[in-house]
Short mmCIF file of C-alpha atoms and ligand atoms in Angstrom, two decimals:
data_model
loop_
_atom_site.label_atom_id
_atom_site.label_comp_id
_atom_site.label_asym_id
_atom_site.label_seq_id
_atom_site.Cartn_x
_atom_site.Cartn_y
_atom_site.Cartn_z
CA MET A 1 0.13 0.08 -0.03
CA LYS A 2 1.44 3.19 -0.97
CA ILE A 3 0.15 6.32 0.89
CA ILE A 4 0.43 9.98 0.76
CA MET A 5 -0.16 12.18 3.71
CA LEU A 6 -1.33 15.75 3.09
CA GLY A 7 -2.44 18.51 5.01
CA ALA A 8 -1.22 21.77 6.64
CA PRO A 9 1.95 22.01 9.14
CA GLY A 10 0.54 20.36 12.65
CA ALA A 11 -2.78 18.71 11.24
CA GLY A 12 -1.17 15.73 12.58
CA LYS A 13 0.14 13.73 9.52
CA GLY A 14 3.22 13.11 11.82
CA THR A 15 1.30 11.41 13.99
CA GLN A 16 -1.10 9.48 11.89
CA ALA A 17 1.81 8.20 9.60
CA LYS A 18 3.15 6.53 12.67
CA MET A 19 0.52 4.36 13.12
CA ILE A 20 0.16 3.59 9.84
CA ALA A 21 3.30 2.40 9.25
CA ASP A 22 3.07 0.26 12.21
CA LYS A 23 -0.53 -1.25 11.83
CA TYR A 24 0.44 -1.97 8.08
CA ASN A 25 3.93 -2.82 8.49
CA ILE A 26 5.40 -0.50 5.70
CA PRO A 27 7.94 2.01 6.61
CA HIS A 28 7.29 5.84 7.37
CA ILE A 29 9.06 7.96 5.00
CA SER A 30 8.63 12.05 6.51
CA THR A 31 11.25 14.13 4.53
CA GLY A 32 11.47 16.60 7.45
CA ASP A 33 13.28 13.89 9.15
CA ILE A 34 15.31 13.37 6.80
CA PHE A 35 16.49 16.75 6.63
CA ARG A 36 16.81 17.64 10.28
CA ALA A 37 18.71 14.16 10.72
CA ASN A 38 21.27 15.61 7.97
CA ILE A 39 21.43 18.50 9.89
CA LYS A 40 22.21 17.04 12.79
CA GLY A 41 24.70 15.27 10.99
CA GLY A 42 26.41 18.31 9.66
CA THR A 43 26.28 17.26 5.76
CA GLU A 44 26.30 19.12 2.68
CA LEU A 45 22.06 18.69 2.23
CA GLY A 46 21.61 19.57 5.76
CA LYS A 47 23.49 22.78 5.33
CA LYS A 48 21.43 23.72 2.46
CA ALA A 49 18.08 22.46 3.78
CA LYS A 50 18.50 24.75 6.87
CA THR A 51 18.67 27.97 5.27
CA TYR A 52 15.23 27.33 3.79
CA MET A 53 14.12 25.57 7.17
CA ASP A 54 14.60 28.08 9.60
CA GLN A 55 12.77 31.20 7.34
CA GLY A 56 10.01 28.48 7.09
CA LEU A 57 10.28 28.44 3.86
CA LEU A 58 10.14 25.06 1.67
CA VAL A 59 13.27 23.10 0.63
CA PRO A 60 14.04 23.81 -3.19
CA ASP A 61 12.51 20.61 -5.32
CA GLU A 62 15.89 19.94 -6.60
CA LEU A 63 17.20 19.01 -3.49
CA VAL A 64 13.88 16.69 -2.24
CA VAL A 65 12.78 14.82 -5.23
CA ASP A 66 15.72 12.91 -6.28
CA LEU A 67 16.05 11.86 -2.32
CA VAL A 68 12.75 10.83 -2.08
CA VAL A 69 12.64 8.35 -5.67
CA ASP A 70 15.93 7.02 -4.21
CA ARG A 71 14.57 6.07 -0.85
CA ILE A 72 10.94 4.64 -1.88
CA GLY A 73 13.15 2.84 -4.11
CA GLN A 74 14.62 0.32 -1.77
CA ASP A 75 14.34 -2.84 -0.15
CA ASP A 76 11.92 -2.24 2.43
CA ALA A 77 9.61 -0.48 0.50
CA LYS A 78 8.97 -2.53 -2.11
CA ASN A 79 5.36 -3.49 -0.29
CA GLY A 80 4.44 -0.06 -0.01
CA TYR A 81 5.35 3.35 2.21
CA VAL A 82 3.50 6.15 3.89
CA LEU A 83 5.40 9.56 2.42
CA ASP A 84 4.88 12.03 5.51
CA GLY A 85 5.60 16.02 4.11
CA PHE A 86 6.08 14.87 0.32
CA PRO A 87 5.26 15.82 -2.31
CA ARG A 88 4.71 19.73 -1.00
CA THR A 89 4.69 21.19 -4.50
CA ILE A 90 2.70 20.38 -7.60
CA PRO A 91 6.10 19.71 -9.20
CA GLN A 92 7.24 17.35 -6.65
CA ALA A 93 3.85 15.70 -7.18
CA GLU A 94 4.59 15.30 -11.16
CA ALA A 95 7.96 13.85 -10.28
CA LEU A 96 6.75 11.22 -8.26
CA THR A 97 3.93 10.08 -10.73
CA ALA A 98 6.52 10.36 -13.64
CA ALA A 99 8.89 8.03 -11.71
CA LEU A 100 6.01 5.77 -10.16
CA ASN A 101 4.88 5.28 -13.77
CA LYS A 102 8.57 4.55 -15.53
CA ILE A 103 8.10 1.53 -13.10
CA GLY A 104 4.26 0.72 -13.84
CA ASP A 105 3.28 2.10 -10.63
CA LYS A 106 1.16 4.37 -8.84
CA VAL A 107 -0.02 5.76 -5.48
CA ASP A 108 -3.25 3.84 -4.07
CA PHE A 109 -4.47 7.08 -1.39
CA ALA A 110 -3.73 10.77 -0.59
CA ILE A 111 -5.16 11.28 2.28
CA ASP A 112 -5.76 15.25 3.28
CA VAL A 113 -5.83 15.59 7.36
CA ASP A 114 -8.09 18.51 7.38
CA VAL A 115 -7.54 20.89 10.21
CA PRO A 116 -8.58 24.88 10.22
CA ASP A 117 -5.00 27.53 10.56
CA SER A 118 -7.18 28.44 13.82
CA ASN A 119 -6.16 25.10 15.03
CA ILE A 120 -2.41 25.18 14.12
CA ILE A 121 -0.73 27.44 15.74
CA ASP A 122 -1.72 25.71 19.22
CA ARG A 123 -1.15 22.46 18.18
CA MET A 124 2.58 23.67 16.77
CA ALA A 125 3.34 26.05 20.30
CA GLY A 126 2.63 22.63 21.96
CA ARG A 127 4.33 19.98 19.96
CA ARG A 128 7.54 18.89 21.25
CA ALA A 129 10.06 16.45 19.41
CA CYS A 130 12.46 13.78 19.89
CA VAL A 131 15.64 14.56 19.05
CA SER A 132 16.69 11.35 19.21
CA CYS A 133 13.77 9.48 17.21
CA GLY A 134 11.67 12.02 15.45
CA GLY A 135 8.57 11.16 17.67
CA THR A 136 6.08 13.81 18.45
CA TYR A 137 3.98 14.48 21.14
CA HIS A 138 2.06 17.90 22.72
CA ILE A 139 2.31 19.36 26.27
CA LYS A 140 -1.60 19.20 26.02
CA PHE A 141 -2.90 16.81 23.91
CA ASN A 142 -0.13 14.02 23.82
CA PRO A 143 1.70 14.41 26.78
CA THR A 144 4.72 12.07 27.46
CA LYS A 145 4.72 10.18 30.81
CA VAL A 146 7.90 11.91 32.36
CA GLU A 147 8.28 15.15 31.54
CA ASN A 148 10.65 16.15 28.61
CA VAL A 149 11.42 12.57 28.11
CA CYS A 150 10.47 10.46 24.72
CA ASP A 151 8.10 7.67 25.97
CA ALA A 152 9.76 5.58 22.77
CA CYS A 153 13.30 6.00 23.24
CA GLY A 154 14.20 8.32 26.56
CA GLY A 155 15.19 11.29 24.00
CA GLU A 156 15.63 14.57 25.19
CA LEU A 157 12.01 16.89 23.65
CA ILE A 158 12.47 20.09 22.26
CA LEU A 159 10.36 22.87 20.87
CA ARG A 160 11.36 22.98 17.19
CA ASP A 161 12.89 26.58 16.23
CA ASP A 162 10.44 26.42 13.16
CA ASP A 163 7.54 26.07 15.53
CA LYS A 164 7.88 29.54 17.08
CA PRO A 165 4.67 30.95 15.80
CA GLU A 166 6.19 33.56 13.96
CA THR A 167 7.59 30.86 12.00
CA VAL A 168 4.41 28.84 11.90
CA GLN A 169 2.51 31.82 10.41
CA LYS A 170 5.02 31.67 7.42
CA ARG A 171 4.59 28.02 7.11
CA LEU A 172 0.99 28.44 6.89
CA THR A 173 1.37 30.79 4.02
CA VAL A 174 3.83 28.56 2.38
CA TYR A 175 0.98 25.71 2.55
CA HIS A 176 -1.68 27.73 1.28
CA GLU A 177 0.29 29.22 -1.67
CA GLN A 178 2.23 25.78 -2.81
CA THR A 179 0.93 22.59 -0.78
CA GLN A 180 -2.98 22.81 -1.08
CA PRO A 181 -2.96 22.41 -4.66
CA LEU A 182 -1.78 19.32 -4.50
CA ILE A 183 -5.35 18.41 -3.03
CA ASP A 184 -6.81 19.28 -6.46
CA TYR A 185 -4.18 17.58 -8.07
CA TYR A 186 -5.14 14.18 -5.99
CA THR A 187 -8.60 14.89 -6.57
CA LYS A 188 -8.10 14.70 -10.23
CA GLU A 189 -6.30 11.29 -9.71
CA GLN A 190 -9.24 10.46 -7.99
CA ILE A 191 -7.52 8.65 -4.92
CA LEU A 192 -7.84 11.97 -2.55
CA LYS A 193 -9.55 10.95 0.46
CA SER A 194 -10.44 13.47 3.42
CA VAL A 195 -10.11 13.12 7.10
CA ASP A 196 -10.91 15.58 9.67
CA GLY A 197 -8.47 16.50 11.64
CA THR A 198 -9.84 18.40 14.41
CA LYS A 199 -10.81 15.25 16.15
CA ASP A 200 -8.95 13.10 18.61
CA MET A 201 -5.71 11.07 17.58
CA SER A 202 -7.62 7.92 17.74
CA GLU A 203 -10.54 8.73 15.99
CA VAL A 204 -8.66 10.54 13.12
CA PHE A 205 -6.65 7.05 12.92
CA GLN A 206 -9.99 4.89 12.91
CA ALA A 207 -11.18 7.08 9.88
CA ILE A 208 -8.22 5.98 8.29
CA VAL A 209 -8.12 2.57 9.04
CA ASP A 210 -11.99 2.97 7.59
CA ILE A 211 -10.68 4.48 4.26
CA LEU A 212 -7.47 1.80 3.99
CA GLY A 213 -9.17 -1.06 5.14
CA GLU A 214 -8.48 -3.40 8.28
P1 ADP B 1 5.41 19.37 9.28
O1 ADP B 1 5.87 17.98 10.08
O2 ADP B 1 5.25 20.68 10.48
O3 ADP B 1 4.67 19.79 8.20
P2 ADP B 1 8.18 19.25 8.33
O4 ADP B 1 9.03 18.42 9.53
O5 ADP B 1 7.54 18.51 7.29
O6 ADP B 1 7.25 19.91 8.72
O7 ADP B 1 8.56 19.91 7.39
C1 ADP B 1 9.78 20.98 7.84
C2 ADP B 1 10.44 21.64 6.95
O8 ADP B 1 11.26 20.85 6.31
C3 ADP B 1 9.31 22.02 6.13
O9 ADP B 1 9.05 23.70 6.29
C4 ADP B 1 10.01 22.28 4.52
O10 ADP B 1 10.91 23.59 4.96
C5 ADP B 1 10.98 21.15 4.79
N1 ADP B 1 10.54 20.19 3.90
C6 ADP B 1 9.92 19.03 4.35
N2 ADP B 1 9.23 18.43 3.48
C7 ADP B 1 9.97 18.90 2.27
C8 ADP B 1 9.70 18.85 0.95
N3 ADP B 1 8.86 18.15 0.40
N4 ADP B 1 9.76 20.41 -0.02
C9 ADP B 1 10.04 21.10 0.49
N5 ADP B 1 10.59 21.53 1.69
C10 ADP B 1 10.30 20.56 2.62
P1 ADP B 2 2.81 17.67 11.40
O1 ADP B 2 3.37 15.80 10.93
O2 ADP B 2 1.23 17.43 10.24
O3 ADP B 2 3.03 18.68 11.14
P2 ADP B 2 2.08 16.53 13.94
O4 ADP B 2 1.71 14.88 13.77
O5 ADP B 2 3.53 16.81 14.45
O6 ADP B 2 1.84 16.97 12.90
O7 ADP B 2 1.15 16.50 14.73
C1 ADP B 2 1.50 18.27 15.59
C2 ADP B 2 1.37 18.40 16.82
O8 ADP B 2 -0.34 18.39 17.22
C3 ADP B 2 1.93 17.56 17.57
O9 ADP B 2 2.30 18.22 19.10
C4 ADP B 2 1.04 16.18 17.69
O10 ADP B 2 1.47 15.64 19.37
C5 ADP B 2 -0.55 17.11 18.00
N1 ADP B 2 -1.29 16.28 17.48
C6 ADP B 2 -1.57 15.57 16.52
N2 ADP B 2 -2.61 14.97 15.85
C7 ADP B 2 -3.57 15.58 16.91
C8 ADP B 2 -4.69 15.81 17.41
N3 ADP B 2 -5.94 14.69 16.33
N4 ADP B 2 -5.63 16.17 18.08
C9 ADP B 2 -4.87 17.01 18.82
N5 ADP B 2 -3.34 17.27 18.90
C10 ADP B 2 -3.05 16.54 17.81
ZN1 ZN B 3 12.52 9.55 20.82
#
């Protein structure tokens, strides 16, 4: 099963993608996580990506597309994957369609986690991310058992630099301009499914399972 997660920053794509990956035994591929790992590792890609991410801007398409096409070609992705944070622009979506086409393949579902902008600022301000495993929590909606310690791996939790309100506002603008058009794109491809992302995490997940099948 090949799945794309769509939705605004903070809509809950990562949260749901992790649950999907566990249930259906497919890798969770997050381009944001890949960039953050590169930043941490001090790679050239990380250095380039950071200048855009810090400003709430998208990393240029040419730095993203090959990386994802390469990643989904790896062995563990043979039976499917859940893409989180990619594609984020029409050219990225077109590049993905073309790359899959070439091998007679296609995406099965594009799931839009729908959350209005008014909910997003709260979600982002309360989000805490694990520096070790990339897991995300929320101080109010999904707290860890021990404050500032990741339940999954014991790593330290931080407020991401780009989750500060000034940057979130910019990211939302960028989302509406560059990423929201993908909803039309995948509607035309007839694989778009929308879920109400304002519900509890478990309810959102149930709605997704209803779409994907048990
Ligand atoms: P969120 O989960 O809050 O939407 P991500 O972790 O997906 O944030 O992405 C963080 C940042 O990484 C984005 O703001 C953007 O700068 C960059 N990024 C991630 N994926 C892409 C992509 N497919 N294209 C361009 N930039 C990306
Ligand atoms: P995205 O990957 O779309 O940027 P995340 O999955 O990281 O979003 O979620 C953003 C923040 O909102 C996190 O702190 C997460 O714990 C929290 N969150 C996710 N889903 C929900 C939900 N259904 N209700 C309330 N908070 C949520
Ligand atoms: Zn962790």
